[in-house]
Coordinates of C-alpha atoms in Angstrom, one line a residue:
Chain A
M1 CA 234.7 71.8 156.1
N2 CA 237.2 72.5 153.2
R3 CA 237.4 70.6 149.8
D4 CA 240.0 68.2 151.1
C5 CA 237.6 67.1 153.8
E6 CA 234.8 66.7 151.5
L7 CA 237.0 64.6 149.1
C8 CA 238.2 62.5 152.2
R9 CA 234.7 62.0 153.4
E10 CA 233.4 61.0 149.9
L11 CA 236.1 58.2 149.9
L12 CA 235.8 56.8 153.4
P13 CA 233.3 54.1 152.7
W14 CA 235.6 52.6 150.0
Y15 CA 238.6 53.2 152.2
A16 CA 236.9 51.1 154.9
V17 CA 236.5 48.1 152.6
G18 CA 240.1 48.6 151.1
V19 CA 239.2 49.5 147.5
V20 CA 240.6 53.1 147.0
G21 CA 243.4 53.6 144.6
A22 CA 247.1 53.9 145.9
A23 CA 247.3 57.7 145.2
E24 CA 243.8 58.3 146.7
R25 CA 244.7 56.3 149.8
I26 CA 248.0 58.2 150.3
H27 CA 246.2 61.6 150.1
L28 CA 243.5 60.4 152.3
E29 CA 245.6 59.1 155.0
E30 CA 247.7 62.3 155.0
H31 CA 244.5 64.2 155.4
L32 CA 243.2 62.0 158.2
E33 CA 246.6 62.6 160.2
S34 CA 246.0 66.3 160.0
C35 CA 242.2 66.6 160.5
A36 CA 240.5 65.6 163.7
E37 CA 237.0 66.0 162.4
C38 CA 237.7 63.6 159.6
R39 CA 239.3 61.2 161.9
A40 CA 236.1 61.4 164.0
E41 CA 234.1 60.8 160.9
W42 CA 236.4 57.8 159.9
A43 CA 235.7 56.1 163.1
Q44 CA 232.0 56.4 162.5
V45 CA 232.2 55.2 158.9
A46 CA 234.5 52.2 159.9
E47 CA 232.0 51.2 162.5
L48 CA 229.0 51.6 160.1
A49 CA 230.8 49.6 157.4
R50 CA 231.6 46.8 159.8
A51 CA 228.0 46.7 161.0
V52 CA 226.6 46.7 157.4
Q53 CA 229.0 44.0 156.3
E54 CA 228.2 41.8 159.1
T55 CA 224.5 42.2 158.6
L56 CA 224.6 41.6 154.8
R57 CA 226.8 38.5 155.4
E58 CA 224.2 37.0 157.6
L59 CA 221.5 37.2 155.0
P60 CA 220.3 33.8 153.9
S61 CA 221.1 31.9 150.8
P62 CA 218.5 31.1 148.3
G63 CA 216.4 27.9 149.0
E64 CA 216.7 24.8 146.9
R65 CA 213.5 25.4 145.1
V66 CA 215.1 28.4 143.3
W67 CA 217.4 26.2 141.5
G68 CA 214.7 23.8 140.8
G69 CA 212.7 26.7 139.3
I70 CA 215.5 27.8 137.0
T71 CA 216.2 24.2 135.7
A72 CA 212.5 23.8 134.9
R73 CA 212.7 26.9 132.8
V74 CA 215.9 26.3 130.9
Q75 CA 215.0 22.8 129.8
P76 CA 212.5 23.4 127.1
G77 CA 211.8 20.3 124.8
P78 CA 213.8 20.1 121.7
L79 CA 212.4 20.9 118.3
A80 CA 213.6 17.5 117.2
R81 CA 215.8 14.9 118.8
V82 CA 217.2 11.4 117.8
D83 CA 218.4 8.9 120.4
V84 CA 220.6 6.0 119.5
G85 CA 221.6 3.4 122.1
S86 CA 220.4 3.0 125.6
F87 CA 220.5 4.8 129.0
L88 CA 223.8 3.2 129.8
L89 CA 225.5 3.9 126.4
G90 CA 223.9 6.1 123.8
V91 CA 224.1 9.2 121.6
S92 CA 221.6 11.9 121.1
V93 CA 221.5 14.5 118.4
W94 CA 219.0 17.4 119.0
L95 CA 217.9 20.7 117.5
T96 CA 216.6 23.3 120.1
V97 CA 215.9 27.1 120.4
R98 CA 218.0 29.2 122.7
G99 CA 216.8 32.8 122.8
R100 CA 217.2 34.0 119.2
H101 CA 219.5 31.0 118.2
V102 CA 218.7 27.7 116.9
L103 CA 221.2 25.2 118.3
L104 CA 222.2 21.7 116.9
G105 CA 223.8 19.7 119.5
G106 CA 224.9 16.2 120.5
D107 CA 225.2 14.3 123.8
L108 CA 227.0 11.1 124.9
R109 CA 225.0 9.1 127.5
L110 CA 227.4 6.9 129.6
L111 CA 226.4 5.0 132.5
G112 CA 223.4 7.5 133.3
R113 CA 225.5 10.5 132.8
K114 CA 225.2 13.1 130.0
Y115 CA 228.3 14.6 128.2
R116 CA 227.9 17.3 125.8
L117 CA 229.8 16.5 122.5
F118 CA 229.0 19.6 120.7
A119 CA 226.4 22.5 120.4
E120 CA 226.7 24.8 117.4
E121 CA 224.4 27.4 115.9
A122 CA 222.4 25.9 113.2
Chain B
M1 CA 237.6 26.5 135.6
A2 CA 237.2 30.3 135.1
D3 CA 233.8 32.1 135.2
R4 CA 234.4 33.4 131.7
E5 CA 234.8 29.9 130.4
L6 CA 231.7 28.8 132.2
V7 CA 229.7 31.5 130.5
Q8 CA 231.1 30.4 127.2
R9 CA 229.9 26.9 128.0
V10 CA 226.5 28.2 129.0
A11 CA 226.2 29.9 125.7
R12 CA 226.7 26.4 124.0
G13 CA 223.8 25.1 126.0
E14 CA 225.8 23.3 128.8
E15 CA 223.4 23.1 131.9
E16 CA 226.3 21.9 133.9
A17 CA 228.1 25.1 133.5
L18 CA 225.0 27.2 134.4
G19 CA 224.8 25.0 137.7
E20 CA 228.4 25.8 138.6
L21 CA 227.9 29.5 138.0
Y22 CA 224.8 29.3 140.2
R23 CA 226.8 27.5 142.9
R24 CA 229.4 30.3 142.8
H25 CA 227.2 33.3 142.5
G26 CA 223.7 32.3 143.5
T27 CA 224.1 33.5 147.1
R28 CA 225.6 37.0 146.1
V29 CA 222.9 37.5 143.5
F30 CA 220.3 36.5 146.0
R31 CA 221.6 38.8 148.8
F32 CA 221.8 41.7 146.4
A33 CA 218.2 41.1 145.3
L34 CA 217.2 40.8 148.8
T35 CA 218.8 44.1 149.6
I36 CA 217.1 45.7 146.7
T37 CA 213.5 44.2 147.0
G38 CA 213.5 43.6 150.9
R39 CA 211.6 40.4 150.5
M40 CA 212.5 36.7 150.2
E41 CA 210.1 35.7 147.7
L42 CA 210.8 38.7 145.4
A43 CA 214.5 38.0 145.8
E44 CA 214.0 34.3 144.8
E45 CA 212.1 35.6 141.7
V46 CA 214.9 37.9 140.8
V47 CA 217.5 35.1 141.1
Q48 CA 215.5 32.8 138.8
E49 CA 215.1 35.7 136.2
T50 CA 218.8 36.4 136.4
F51 CA 220.0 32.9 135.8
V52 CA 217.2 32.3 133.1
A53 CA 218.5 35.7 131.6
L54 CA 222.1 34.2 131.8
W55 CA 221.0 31.0 130.1
K56 CA 219.4 32.8 127.1
G57 CA 222.0 35.7 126.9
A58 CA 225.4 34.1 127.8
G59 CA 226.4 34.7 124.2
S60 CA 226.1 38.4 124.7
Y61 CA 228.7 38.5 127.5
A62 CA 231.5 40.8 126.1
G63 CA 234.1 40.1 128.9
R64 CA 234.4 43.8 129.8
S65 CA 233.6 43.2 133.4
Q66 CA 234.0 40.3 135.9
V67 CA 231.2 37.7 135.4
S68 CA 230.2 38.4 139.0
T69 CA 229.8 42.0 138.4
W70 CA 228.0 41.4 135.0
L71 CA 225.5 39.0 136.9
L72 CA 224.9 41.7 139.4
G73 CA 224.0 44.1 136.7
I74 CA 221.5 41.5 135.3
A75 CA 220.1 41.1 138.7
R76 CA 219.7 44.8 139.2
N77 CA 217.6 45.1 136.2
Q78 CA 215.5 42.2 137.1
G79 CA 215.1 43.5 140.7
L80 CA 214.0 46.9 139.6
A81 CA 211.6 45.3 137.1
V82 CA 210.1 43.2 139.8
L83 CA 209.7 46.1 142.2
R84 CA 207.9 47.9 139.4
G85 CA 205.6 45.1 139.0
E86 CA 205.0 45.0 142.8
R87 CA 204.0 48.6 142.8
K88 CA 201.5 48.1 139.9
G89 CA 200.2 44.7 141.4
G90 CA 200.2 45.7 145.0
R91 CA 200.9 42.2 146.3
A92 CA 200.8 41.8 150.0
P93 CA 203.9 42.2 152.1
G94 CA 205.9 39.0 152.5
A95 CA 208.0 37.6 155.4
P96 CA 211.2 39.7 156.2
P97 CA 214.5 37.6 155.8
E98 CA 215.5 35.4 158.7
L99 CA 218.5 37.0 160.1
A100 CA 218.9 35.1 163.3
D101 CA 221.7 32.6 164.0
P102 CA 221.1 30.7 167.1
A103 CA 224.8 30.4 167.8
K104 CA 225.1 34.3 168.1
T105 CA 224.1 36.4 171.0
V106 CA 220.8 38.2 171.3
H107 CA 222.5 41.5 171.4
A108 CA 224.3 40.8 168.0
E109 CA 221.0 39.7 166.5
E110 CA 219.1 42.8 167.7
K111 CA 221.9 44.9 166.2
R112 CA 221.8 43.3 162.8
A113 CA 218.0 43.5 162.7
A114 CA 218.3 47.3 163.5
V115 CA 220.9 47.7 160.8
W116 CA 218.8 45.6 158.3
C117 CA 215.8 47.9 159.0
A118 CA 218.0 51.0 158.5
V119 CA 219.2 49.7 155.3
Q120 CA 215.7 48.9 154.1
G121 CA 214.9 52.5 155.1
L122 CA 217.1 53.8 152.3
S123 CA 216.0 54.4 148.8
A124 CA 216.5 51.5 146.4
E125 CA 219.3 53.5 144.6
Q126 CA 221.1 54.0 147.9
R127 CA 220.6 50.4 149.0
E128 CA 222.3 49.0 145.8
V129 CA 225.3 51.3 146.3
V130 CA 225.5 50.3 149.9
F131 CA 225.5 46.6 149.0
L132 CA 227.9 46.9 146.2
A133 CA 230.5 48.9 148.4
F134 CA 230.1 47.1 151.7
Y135 CA 229.3 43.5 150.6
E136 CA 230.9 43.3 147.2
A137 CA 233.8 45.8 148.0
L138 CA 233.5 47.2 144.6
P139 CA 235.4 50.4 143.9
Y140 CA 233.1 53.4 143.1
R141 CA 234.3 53.5 139.5
E142 CA 233.0 49.9 139.0
I143 CA 229.8 50.7 140.7
A144 CA 229.3 53.8 138.4
S145 CA 229.9 51.5 135.4
L146 CA 227.5 48.8 136.7
L147 CA 224.7 51.2 137.5
G148 CA 225.4 53.4 134.3
V149 CA 225.6 56.6 136.3
P150 CA 228.5 59.1 136.9
E151 CA 231.0 58.3 139.6
G152 CA 229.9 61.7 141.5
T153 CA 226.4 60.2 141.6
V154 CA 227.6 57.0 143.3
K155 CA 229.5 59.0 145.8
S156 CA 226.5 61.2 146.4
R157 CA 224.1 58.3 146.8
M158 CA 226.6 56.8 149.3
Y159 CA 227.1 60.0 151.2
H160 CA 223.4 60.4 151.9
A161 CA 223.0 56.7 152.7
K162 CA 225.8 56.9 155.2
R163 CA 224.3 60.0 156.8
K164 CA 220.8 58.4 157.1
L165 CA 222.2 55.0 158.4
A166 CA 224.3 57.0 161.1
E167 CA 221.1 59.0 162.0
V168 CA 219.0 55.8 162.4
L169 CA 221.6 53.8 164.2
S170 CA 223.0 56.4 166.5

């Protein structure tokens, strides 16, 4: 196996999923035309890539409890909060900690939905 | 709305933007985590940690890579941390992922199960390269950047992974 074969075989997995650069692709395709051993390797890699892709695409998605766990952790109580109005129409101004930042924010409550008015570093 | 804009909104504390990013990228992060850890409950833990890290650190997104690639980088760090914790803690093995789709043939299911077992037989470093190349279709340069290793290392990991997979599946 010469250096051209080595370069070709290194790139075959990415060629199989269509993400090699134009110059590399031209070089690789020219080499495949002239090298029977690399063509055999290409057939094997293409089949392998297809099988792995199919398998990974059949993996499940995360369950609903995962998002529930995330929301539970990203909703810490505010340091301070002032609410004016009601559930149907109202405004809240709050102060909270996000990572290393202290944020001052305001929300508009309209018909049960919350709309962020602003959130700035305090 | 573009992913980058959603990240900016997350940095301003908008939960709705976090939810949209989760809807767009939760499954890819979960499948990546599952490929790295091999276990459902650990993959779920990684997804949670990844999106909580996004919530806390959205302001640090510099826009040098796609948001999806950036998230996979976070997930990778979280996945490796979870695996390290596993080795120390020695938790009991969990259930393998359910790959079966009732609409598909038994033969196809058996083949996918065999491929999954073969992938899980690779090292964690090889598994992540296989996922990023074959599932995400990321060029080797981007994979190298995401993993923080030279391009030659990515190619080498793939070369050995490919040989091992071919041996097991032949």
